[in-house]
mmCIF file of C-alpha atoms in Angstrom:
data_model
loop_
_atom_site.group_PDB
_atom_site.id
_atom_site.type_symbol
_atom_site.label_atom_id
_atom_site.label_comp_id
_atom_site.label_asym_id
_atom_site.label_seq_id
_atom_site.Cartn_x
_atom_site.Cartn_y
_atom_site.Cartn_z
ATOM 1 C CA MET D 87 54.243 -77.763 31.851
ATOM 2 C CA LEU D 88 56.509 -75.118 30.960
ATOM 3 C CA ALA D 89 56.497 -72.087 33.216
ATOM 4 C CA LEU D 90 56.462 -68.832 31.638
ATOM 5 C CA THR D 91 56.161 -65.582 33.172
ATOM 6 C CA VAL D 92 53.315 -62.943 31.389
ATOM 7 C CA ASN D 93 53.061 -60.178 31.979
ATOM 8 C CA GLY D 94 55.580 -60.194 34.722
ATOM 9 C CA GLU D 95 53.485 -62.989 36.753
ATOM 10 C CA PRO D 96 54.324 -66.700 36.828
ATOM 11 C CA MET D 97 52.238 -69.021 34.586
ATOM 12 C CA ASP D 98 52.330 -72.759 33.678
ATOM 13 C CA VAL D 99 51.087 -73.739 30.694
ATOM 14 C CA PRO D 100 51.282 -77.561 28.977
ATOM 15 C CA PHE D 101 54.408 -78.387 26.313
ATOM 16 C CA GLY D 102 53.686 -77.285 22.507
ATOM 17 C CA THR D 103 52.178 -74.549 23.879
ATOM 18 C CA SER D 104 51.514 -71.883 21.095
ATOM 19 C CA VAL D 105 51.272 -67.857 21.091
ATOM 20 C CA ALA D 106 47.866 -68.560 20.189
ATOM 21 C CA GLY D 107 47.088 -71.883 22.198
ATOM 22 C CA LEU D 108 48.344 -69.238 25.119
ATOM 23 C CA LEU D 109 46.047 -66.642 24.348
ATOM 24 C CA ALA D 110 42.653 -68.885 24.045
ATOM 25 C CA LEU D 111 43.844 -70.491 27.510
ATOM 26 C CA ILE D 112 43.812 -66.429 29.222
ATOM 27 C CA GLY D 113 41.042 -66.389 27.415
ATOM 28 C CA LEU D 114 41.983 -62.982 24.682
ATOM 29 C CA ALA D 115 40.918 -62.080 20.971
ATOM 30 C CA ALA D 116 43.895 -62.204 19.033
ATOM 31 C CA LYS D 117 43.253 -59.423 16.782
ATOM 32 C CA LYS D 118 42.654 -57.325 20.292
ATOM 33 C CA VAL D 119 45.967 -57.592 22.034
ATOM 34 C CA ALA D 120 50.138 -57.723 20.629
ATOM 35 C CA VAL D 121 52.575 -60.504 21.787
ATOM 36 C CA GLU D 122 56.253 -59.503 23.036
ATOM 37 C CA ARG D 123 58.486 -62.766 23.348
ATOM 38 C CA ASN D 124 61.728 -61.929 25.424
ATOM 39 C CA LEU D 125 61.691 -58.992 24.123
ATOM 40 C CA GLU D 126 60.602 -59.742 20.355
ATOM 41 C CA ILE D 127 57.588 -58.534 19.089
ATOM 42 C CA VAL D 128 55.560 -61.796 17.648
ATOM 43 C CA PRO D 129 54.013 -60.826 14.254
ATOM 44 C CA ARG D 130 50.177 -62.083 14.553
ATOM 45 C CA SER D 131 50.334 -64.011 11.712
ATOM 46 C CA LEU D 132 52.250 -66.641 13.248
ATOM 47 C CA TYR D 133 51.249 -67.128 16.267
ATOM 48 C CA GLY D 134 49.702 -70.493 16.146
ATOM 49 C CA ASP D 135 53.264 -71.337 14.674
ATOM 50 C CA ILE D 136 55.234 -69.774 17.283
ATOM 51 C CA LEU D 137 55.402 -72.400 20.612
ATOM 52 C CA LEU D 138 56.658 -71.138 23.515
ATOM 53 C CA SER D 139 59.609 -72.336 25.684
ATOM 54 C CA ALA D 140 60.294 -72.615 29.688
ATOM 55 C CA ARG D 141 61.386 -69.668 30.695
ATOM 56 C CA ASP D 142 60.021 -67.522 28.025
ATOM 57 C CA GLN D 143 59.089 -63.728 29.301
ATOM 58 C CA ILE D 144 55.963 -62.909 27.491
ATOM 59 C CA GLU D 145 54.040 -59.003 27.525
ATOM 60 C CA ILE D 146 50.557 -59.056 25.964
ATOM 61 C CA VAL D 147 49.903 -55.752 26.095
ATOM 62 C CA HIS D 148 46.605 -53.939 24.063
ATOM 63 C CA PHE D 149 44.980 -50.282 23.914
ATOM 64 C CA VAL D 150 43.473 -48.008 26.712
ATOM 65 C CA GLY D 151 42.632 -44.748 27.253
ATOM 66 C CA GLY D 152 45.933 -42.207 27.355
ATOM 67 C CA GLY D 153 46.473 -38.639 26.309
ATOM 68 C CA MET G 34 24.788 -25.161 2.214
ATOM 69 C CA ASP G 35 26.928 -22.130 3.318
ATOM 70 C CA THR G 36 30.501 -20.986 1.567
ATOM 71 C CA ILE G 37 31.616 -22.122 4.378
ATOM 72 C CA MET G 38 29.987 -25.524 5.229
ATOM 73 C CA ALA G 39 30.594 -26.824 1.756
ATOM 74 C CA ASP G 40 34.516 -25.961 1.521
ATOM 75 C CA LYS G 41 37.328 -28.838 2.577
ATOM 76 C CA ASP G 42 39.310 -27.290 5.028
ATOM 77 C CA HIS G 43 41.834 -30.222 5.929
ATOM 78 C CA TRP G 44 44.867 -30.438 7.264
ATOM 79 C CA THR G 45 46.866 -33.250 6.849
ATOM 80 C CA VAL G 46 49.346 -35.711 8.522
ATOM 81 C CA ALA G 47 51.466 -38.303 7.238
ATOM 82 C CA GLY G 48 49.267 -38.853 4.066
ATOM 83 C CA ARG G 49 46.187 -39.454 5.897
ATOM 84 C CA SER G 50 43.853 -35.528 5.555
ATOM 85 C CA PHE G 51 41.124 -34.810 8.331
ATOM 86 C CA ALA G 52 38.500 -32.895 8.100
ATOM 87 C CA SER G 53 38.352 -32.069 12.239
ATOM 88 C CA ARG G 54 41.110 -30.569 13.447
ATOM 89 C CA LEU G 55 40.081 -31.418 17.334
ATOM 90 C CA VAL G 56 42.299 -34.450 18.661
ATOM 91 C CA VAL G 57 41.028 -36.002 21.416
ATOM 92 C CA GLY G 58 42.938 -38.065 24.065
ATOM 93 C CA THR G 59 41.034 -41.234 25.247
ATOM 94 C CA GLY G 60 42.321 -40.934 29.092
ATOM 95 C CA LYS G 61 41.413 -40.377 32.591
ATOM 96 C CA TYR G 62 37.354 -40.427 31.902
ATOM 97 C CA LYS G 63 35.248 -41.996 34.109
ATOM 98 C CA ASP G 64 34.324 -45.059 32.182
ATOM 99 C CA LEU G 65 34.291 -46.618 29.004
ATOM 100 C CA GLU G 66 30.457 -45.533 27.659
ATOM 101 C CA THR G 67 31.790 -41.473 28.424
ATOM 102 C CA THR G 68 34.867 -42.106 26.662
ATOM 103 C CA ALA G 69 32.908 -43.081 23.495
ATOM 104 C CA ALA G 70 30.260 -40.228 23.469
ATOM 105 C CA ALA G 71 32.688 -37.251 24.443
ATOM 106 C CA ILE G 72 34.673 -38.380 21.589
ATOM 107 C CA GLU G 73 31.905 -38.831 19.409
ATOM 108 C CA ALA G 74 30.332 -35.018 20.704
ATOM 109 C CA SER G 75 33.617 -33.768 19.807
ATOM 110 C CA GLY G 76 33.888 -34.466 16.077
ATOM 111 C CA ALA G 77 37.570 -35.936 16.132
ATOM 112 C CA GLU G 78 38.627 -38.454 13.564
ATOM 113 C CA MET G 79 41.911 -38.799 15.618
ATOM 114 C CA VAL G 80 42.195 -40.223 19.077
ATOM 115 C CA THR G 81 45.324 -40.808 20.982
ATOM 116 C CA VAL G 82 45.749 -44.236 23.199
ATOM 117 C CA ALA G 83 48.171 -45.646 25.676
ATOM 118 C CA VAL G 84 49.862 -49.128 25.467
ATOM 119 C CA ARG G 85 49.602 -51.109 28.084
ATOM 120 C CA ARG G 86 49.809 -54.736 30.084
ATOM 121 C CA VAL G 87 46.204 -56.272 29.415
ATOM 122 C CA ASN G 88 44.800 -57.347 33.431
ATOM 123 C CA LEU G 89 45.139 -61.128 33.231
ATOM 124 C CA SER G 90 43.650 -61.519 36.488
ATOM 125 C CA ASP G 91 40.440 -59.861 34.620
ATOM 126 C CA ARG G 92 40.263 -60.648 31.296
ATOM 127 C CA ASN G 93 37.004 -60.057 30.894
ATOM 128 C CA ALA G 94 37.417 -56.174 31.439
ATOM 129 C CA PRO G 95 35.920 -53.757 28.699
ATOM 130 C CA MET G 96 38.280 -52.855 26.385
ATOM 131 C CA LEU G 97 38.643 -49.068 24.834
ATOM 132 C CA GLN G 98 38.611 -51.110 21.110
ATOM 133 C CA ASP G 99 35.242 -52.325 21.816
ATOM 134 C CA PHE G 100 34.214 -48.549 22.700
ATOM 135 C CA VAL G 101 36.224 -46.617 20.690
ATOM 136 C CA SER G 102 36.756 -48.865 16.738
ATOM 137 C CA PRO G 103 40.275 -48.021 15.769
ATOM 138 C CA GLN G 104 37.892 -48.593 12.690
ATOM 139 C CA ARG G 105 36.062 -45.854 13.062
ATOM 140 C CA TYR G 106 39.221 -43.146 14.057
ATOM 141 C CA THR G 107 42.728 -43.522 13.851
ATOM 142 C CA TYR G 108 44.053 -44.897 16.510
ATOM 143 C CA LEU G 109 47.375 -42.003 17.848
ATOM 144 C CA PRO G 110 49.886 -44.913 20.098
ATOM 145 C CA ASN G 111 51.426 -42.373 22.433
ATOM 146 C CA THR G 112 55.162 -43.290 24.923
ATOM 147 C CA ALA G 113 53.330 -42.081 27.640
ATOM 148 C CA GLY G 114 55.370 -43.328 30.830
ATOM 149 C CA CYS G 115 58.023 -43.914 28.542
ATOM 150 C CA PHE G 116 61.877 -42.355 30.237
ATOM 151 C CA THR G 117 63.969 -43.661 27.496
ATOM 152 C CA ALA G 118 64.431 -43.952 23.511
ATOM 153 C CA ASP G 119 64.263 -48.058 24.386
ATOM 154 C CA GLU G 120 61.269 -48.120 25.969
ATOM 155 C CA ALA G 121 59.671 -45.732 23.356
ATOM 156 C CA VAL G 122 60.781 -47.961 20.254
ATOM 157 C CA ARG G 123 59.687 -50.913 22.194
ATOM 158 C CA THR G 124 56.169 -49.520 23.713
ATOM 159 C CA LEU G 125 56.139 -48.447 20.170
ATOM 160 C CA ARG G 126 56.309 -51.877 17.954
ATOM 161 C CA LEU G 127 53.720 -53.658 20.093
ATOM 162 C CA ALA G 128 51.389 -50.693 19.115
ATOM 163 C CA ARG G 129 52.006 -50.858 15.951
ATOM 164 C CA GLU G 130 51.788 -54.928 15.836
ATOM 165 C CA ALA G 131 48.202 -54.007 17.622
ATOM 166 C CA GLY G 132 47.055 -51.856 15.302
ATOM 167 C CA GLY G 133 49.408 -52.177 12.282
ATOM 168 C CA TRP G 134 50.433 -48.420 11.639
ATOM 169 C CA ASN G 135 53.356 -46.295 12.178
ATOM 170 C CA LEU G 136 52.172 -42.826 12.781
ATOM 171 C CA VAL G 137 52.947 -42.343 16.677
ATOM 172 C CA LYS G 138 52.783 -39.731 19.408
ATOM 173 C CA LEU G 139 56.110 -39.698 21.196
ATOM 174 C CA GLU G 140 56.050 -38.211 24.639
ATOM 175 C CA VAL G 141 59.131 -38.304 27.036
ATOM 176 C CA LEU G 142 58.105 -36.628 29.911
ATOM 177 C CA GLY G 143 60.435 -35.029 32.930
ATOM 178 C CA PRO G 144 59.237 -35.692 36.296
ATOM 179 C CA PRO G 145 56.873 -33.650 38.172
ATOM 180 C CA PRO G 146 55.908 -31.065 39.076
ATOM 181 C CA THR G 147 55.613 -30.049 35.498
ATOM 182 C CA LEU G 148 56.122 -32.896 33.321
ATOM 183 C CA TYR G 149 57.522 -31.174 30.610
ATOM 184 C CA PRO G 150 59.142 -32.472 27.933
ATOM 185 C CA ASP G 151 62.292 -34.058 28.261
ATOM 186 C CA MET G 152 63.733 -32.585 24.623
ATOM 187 C CA ALA G 153 67.709 -34.579 25.361
ATOM 188 C CA ALA G 154 65.444 -37.572 25.720
ATOM 189 C CA THR G 155 63.045 -36.584 22.860
ATOM 190 C CA LEU G 156 65.408 -36.228 20.144
ATOM 191 C CA VAL G 157 67.344 -39.606 21.016
ATOM 192 C CA ALA G 158 63.662 -41.546 20.835
ATOM 193 C CA ALA G 159 62.691 -39.661 17.658
ATOM 194 C CA GLU G 160 65.326 -40.451 15.564
ATOM 195 C CA ALA G 161 65.282 -43.790 16.746
ATOM 196 C CA LEU G 162 61.719 -44.305 15.571
ATOM 197 C CA ILE G 163 61.793 -42.543 12.772
ATOM 198 C CA LYS G 164 65.085 -44.865 11.851
ATOM 199 C CA ASP G 165 62.977 -47.664 12.555
ATOM 200 C CA GLY G 166 60.371 -46.908 10.277
ATOM 201 C CA PHE G 167 57.408 -44.701 12.367
ATOM 202 C CA GLU G 168 55.742 -42.047 11.437
ATOM 203 C CA VAL G 169 56.373 -39.409 14.484
ATOM 204 C CA MET G 170 53.962 -36.605 15.847
ATOM 205 C CA VAL G 171 55.762 -35.163 18.633
ATOM 206 C CA TYR G 172 55.118 -33.840 21.630
ATOM 207 C CA CYS G 173 57.951 -31.023 22.296
ATOM 208 C CA ALA G 174 58.983 -27.457 24.752
ATOM 209 C CA ASP G 175 57.663 -24.530 23.323
ATOM 210 C CA ASP G 176 60.963 -24.273 21.933
ATOM 211 C CA PRO G 177 61.591 -23.166 17.821
ATOM 212 C CA VAL G 178 65.204 -24.330 18.077
ATOM 213 C CA ALA G 179 64.061 -27.606 19.209
ATOM 214 C CA ALA G 180 61.013 -27.951 16.837
ATOM 215 C CA LYS G 181 62.904 -26.989 14.064
ATOM 216 C CA ARG G 182 65.791 -29.701 14.927
ATOM 217 C CA LEU G 183 62.691 -32.089 15.123
ATOM 218 C CA GLU G 184 61.043 -31.492 12.075
ATOM 219 C CA ASP G 185 64.614 -31.830 10.117
ATOM 220 C CA MET G 186 65.036 -34.564 12.165
ATOM 221 C CA GLY G 187 61.771 -36.184 9.591
ATOM 222 C CA CYS G 188 59.177 -35.651 12.602
ATOM 223 C CA VAL G 189 55.754 -35.711 10.598
ATOM 224 C CA ALA G 190 53.846 -33.098 13.334
ATOM 225 C CA ILE G 191 55.066 -30.885 15.814
ATOM 226 C CA MET G 192 53.086 -30.381 19.208
ATOM 227 C CA PRO G 193 54.477 -27.896 21.270
ATOM 228 C CA LEU G 194 52.631 -28.024 24.691
ATOM 229 C CA GLY G 195 50.331 -24.591 25.462
ATOM 230 C CA ALA G 196 50.774 -25.364 29.405
ATOM 231 C CA PRO G 197 51.785 -28.289 31.896
ATOM 232 C CA ILE G 198 49.282 -31.347 30.790
ATOM 233 C CA GLY G 199 46.781 -31.539 32.893
ATOM 234 C CA SER G 200 47.132 -27.864 33.699
ATOM 235 C CA GLY G 201 44.001 -25.964 32.739
ATOM 236 C CA LEU G 202 45.654 -22.944 31.708
ATOM 237 C CA GLY G 203 45.440 -22.631 27.839
ATOM 238 C CA VAL G 204 48.213 -20.965 25.850
ATOM 239 C CA GLN G 205 50.911 -19.815 28.133
ATOM 240 C CA ASN G 206 53.630 -18.486 25.301
ATOM 241 C CA PRO G 207 52.356 -17.706 22.511
ATOM 242 C CA LEU G 208 54.722 -15.791 20.556
ATOM 243 C CA MET G 209 57.201 -18.791 20.536
ATOM 244 C CA ILE G 210 53.944 -21.057 19.964
ATOM 245 C CA GLN G 211 53.657 -18.109 17.154
ATOM 246 C CA LYS G 212 57.882 -18.829 15.741
ATOM 247 C CA ILE G 213 57.196 -22.451 15.400
ATOM 248 C CA ILE G 214 54.210 -22.317 13.366
ATOM 249 C CA GLU G 215 55.887 -19.270 11.254
ATOM 250 C CA GLN G 216 58.685 -21.903 10.820
ATOM 251 C CA SER G 217 57.294 -25.335 10.463
ATOM 252 C CA LYS G 218 56.120 -26.960 6.792
ATOM 253 C CA VAL G 219 54.884 -30.196 9.260
ATOM 254 C CA PRO G 220 51.309 -29.544 10.680
ATOM 255 C CA VAL G 221 51.725 -27.386 14.544
ATOM 256 C CA LEU G 222 49.405 -28.688 16.779
ATOM 257 C CA VAL G 223 49.141 -27.480 20.574
ATOM 258 C CA ASP G 224 49.035 -30.532 22.586
ATOM 259 C CA ALA G 225 48.345 -29.765 26.793
ATOM 260 C CA GLY G 226 47.620 -27.033 28.376
ATOM 261 C CA VAL G 227 43.599 -26.286 27.113
ATOM 262 C CA GLY G 228 41.551 -25.768 29.831
ATOM 263 C CA THR G 229 38.222 -24.457 28.156
ATOM 264 C CA ALA G 230 37.092 -23.934 24.662
ATOM 265 C CA TYR G 231 38.335 -20.453 24.338
ATOM 266 C CA ASP G 232 41.317 -22.009 25.380
ATOM 267 C CA ALA G 233 41.261 -24.105 22.199
ATOM 268 C CA THR G 234 39.989 -21.529 20.002
ATOM 269 C CA PHE G 235 42.978 -18.966 20.980
ATOM 270 C CA ALA G 236 45.334 -22.157 20.221
ATOM 271 C CA MET G 237 43.344 -22.139 16.882
ATOM 272 C CA GLU G 238 43.235 -18.346 15.894
ATOM 273 C CA LEU G 239 47.899 -18.347 16.303
ATOM 274 C CA GLY G 240 47.251 -20.389 13.067
ATOM 275 C CA CYS G 241 47.399 -23.804 14.905
ATOM 276 C CA ASP G 242 46.785 -26.836 12.581
ATOM 277 C CA ALA G 243 44.771 -28.665 14.974
ATOM 278 C CA VAL G 244 44.832 -29.283 19.129
ATOM 279 C CA LEU G 245 44.826 -31.851 21.327
ATOM 280 C CA VAL G 246 42.718 -31.903 24.469
ATOM 281 C CA ASN G 247 42.218 -34.760 26.779
ATOM 282 C CA SER G 248 41.858 -33.814 30.218
ATOM 283 C CA ALA G 249 39.831 -30.721 30.192
ATOM 284 C CA ILE G 250 36.951 -32.636 28.501
ATOM 285 C CA ALA G 251 37.142 -36.142 30.030
ATOM 286 C CA MET G 252 37.750 -34.209 33.484
ATOM 287 C CA ALA G 253 35.128 -31.892 32.937
ATOM 288 C CA GLN G 254 32.285 -31.615 34.937
ATOM 289 C CA ASP G 255 29.973 -32.664 31.939
ATOM 290 C CA PRO G 256 32.715 -34.123 29.154
ATOM 291 C CA VAL G 257 29.775 -34.713 26.813
ATOM 292 C CA LEU G 258 29.142 -30.977 26.567
ATOM 293 C CA MET G 259 32.363 -29.804 26.831
ATOM 294 C CA ALA G 260 33.085 -32.066 23.690
ATOM 295 C CA ARG G 261 30.627 -30.205 21.506
ATOM 296 C CA ALA G 262 32.134 -27.040 23.324
ATOM 297 C CA MET G 263 35.908 -28.128 21.884
ATOM 298 C CA LYS G 264 34.161 -28.818 18.976
ATOM 299 C CA ALA G 265 32.529 -25.429 18.972
ATOM 300 C CA GLY G 266 35.857 -23.520 20.050
ATOM 301 C CA VAL G 267 38.375 -25.384 17.575
ATOM 302 C CA GLU G 268 35.848 -24.496 14.502
ATOM 303 C CA ALA G 269 35.838 -20.941 15.630
ATOM 304 C CA GLY G 270 39.615 -20.037 15.858
ATOM 305 C CA ARG G 271 40.042 -21.610 12.660
ATOM 306 C CA LEU G 272 37.422 -19.374 11.050
ATOM 307 C CA ALA G 273 38.512 -16.395 12.768
ATOM 308 C CA PHE G 274 42.314 -17.181 11.285
ATOM 309 C CA ARG G 275 41.493 -17.431 7.990
ATOM 310 C CA ALA G 276 38.976 -14.470 7.967
ATOM 311 C CA GLY G 277 41.972 -13.006 9.228
ATOM 312 C CA ARG G 278 41.346 -10.593 12.509
ATOM 313 C CA ILE G 279 41.459 -6.545 12.890
ATOM 314 C CA PRO G 280 44.601 -5.196 14.542
ATOM 315 C CA ARG G 281 44.613 -4.210 17.520
ATOM 316 C CA LEU G 282 44.402 -0.621 18.678
ATOM 317 C CA GLY G 283 45.328 1.666 21.323
ATOM 318 C CA PHE G 284 41.767 3.731 20.427
ATOM 319 C CA ALA G 285 38.581 4.026 19.821
ATOM 320 C CA SER G 286 37.563 3.466 16.231
ATOM 321 C CA ALA G 287 33.585 4.375 15.865
ATOM 322 C CA SER G 288 31.236 1.725 14.297
ATOM 323 C CA SER G 289 28.872 4.107 13.257
ATOM 324 C CA PRO G 290 29.365 6.529 10.739
ATOM 325 C CA MET G 291 30.211 10.491 11.882
ATOM 326 C CA THR G 292 28.503 11.957 8.738
ATOM 327 C CA GLY G 293 24.550 12.019 8.480
ATOM 328 C CA LEU G 294 23.737 12.946 12.125
ATOM 329 C CA ILE G 295 20.211 14.869 12.570
ATOM 330 C CA ARG G 296 21.057 18.289 14.219
#
């Protein structure tokens, strides 16, 4: 397993998990979120291609109410 | 259709044209159903939104996008909660990826109790965002010097506060808001401080291009009704501005003829 940090929380995922795979594991629709990996934006078109590494710091954000 | 309804009195920011001069925030509502109903009633075409972490422990929580469609409304992502240029750039890069557009609202706030715009930090963040390709609508102090600097830097809209965020005090410094309007070639929006419909009317009568309202609608006892009131208030203010108000006189001027009186 790979030990990641996702939105500040520890999370273990199987080796070979892509960004798309991570979103699927969590149960999130890719088109409603944005993902940052180690402070770099992951373009949505690459979600399926980019494989996660141990200790990756992942941020998954979406739009919420705000002024 | 009368001439008022027929004429197109749109305003334009960063190449996008809008008929509604009321921009609304989506924060502070009791639930997303009320958010959607109030925004619908407001007639707004542009809405501000914040960017936050997805709640991983409650992944079935309803999402704003399911209630306020980004296809129907222009989302204006903000930098609320960011206190440095780096944080603002990071947040809005994520927003750009989530939404796919460059139009953003920059706000860098000072500490409570005023949450007054931190202009030194705002200027630094604006520069960084513009360099990164963003079209920046900037929340700022009622300060014509800072506003001019932001415009010269390339901000696409200047958004001075009417009063502190959520205070509902209305436009506290109309003279300086007017000076900002007079000097600006980009749209000027009063952002923050509106408490009720006549505050929005007053801001529009000063000659603002649009008004941004969140708390006054979201926190009203009936947000949907207040959204309608704000829509009417903004429209009234805009029409009055275009019509040209009468001068203020220090004496009476009779409305009825003083000739032809029966004797």
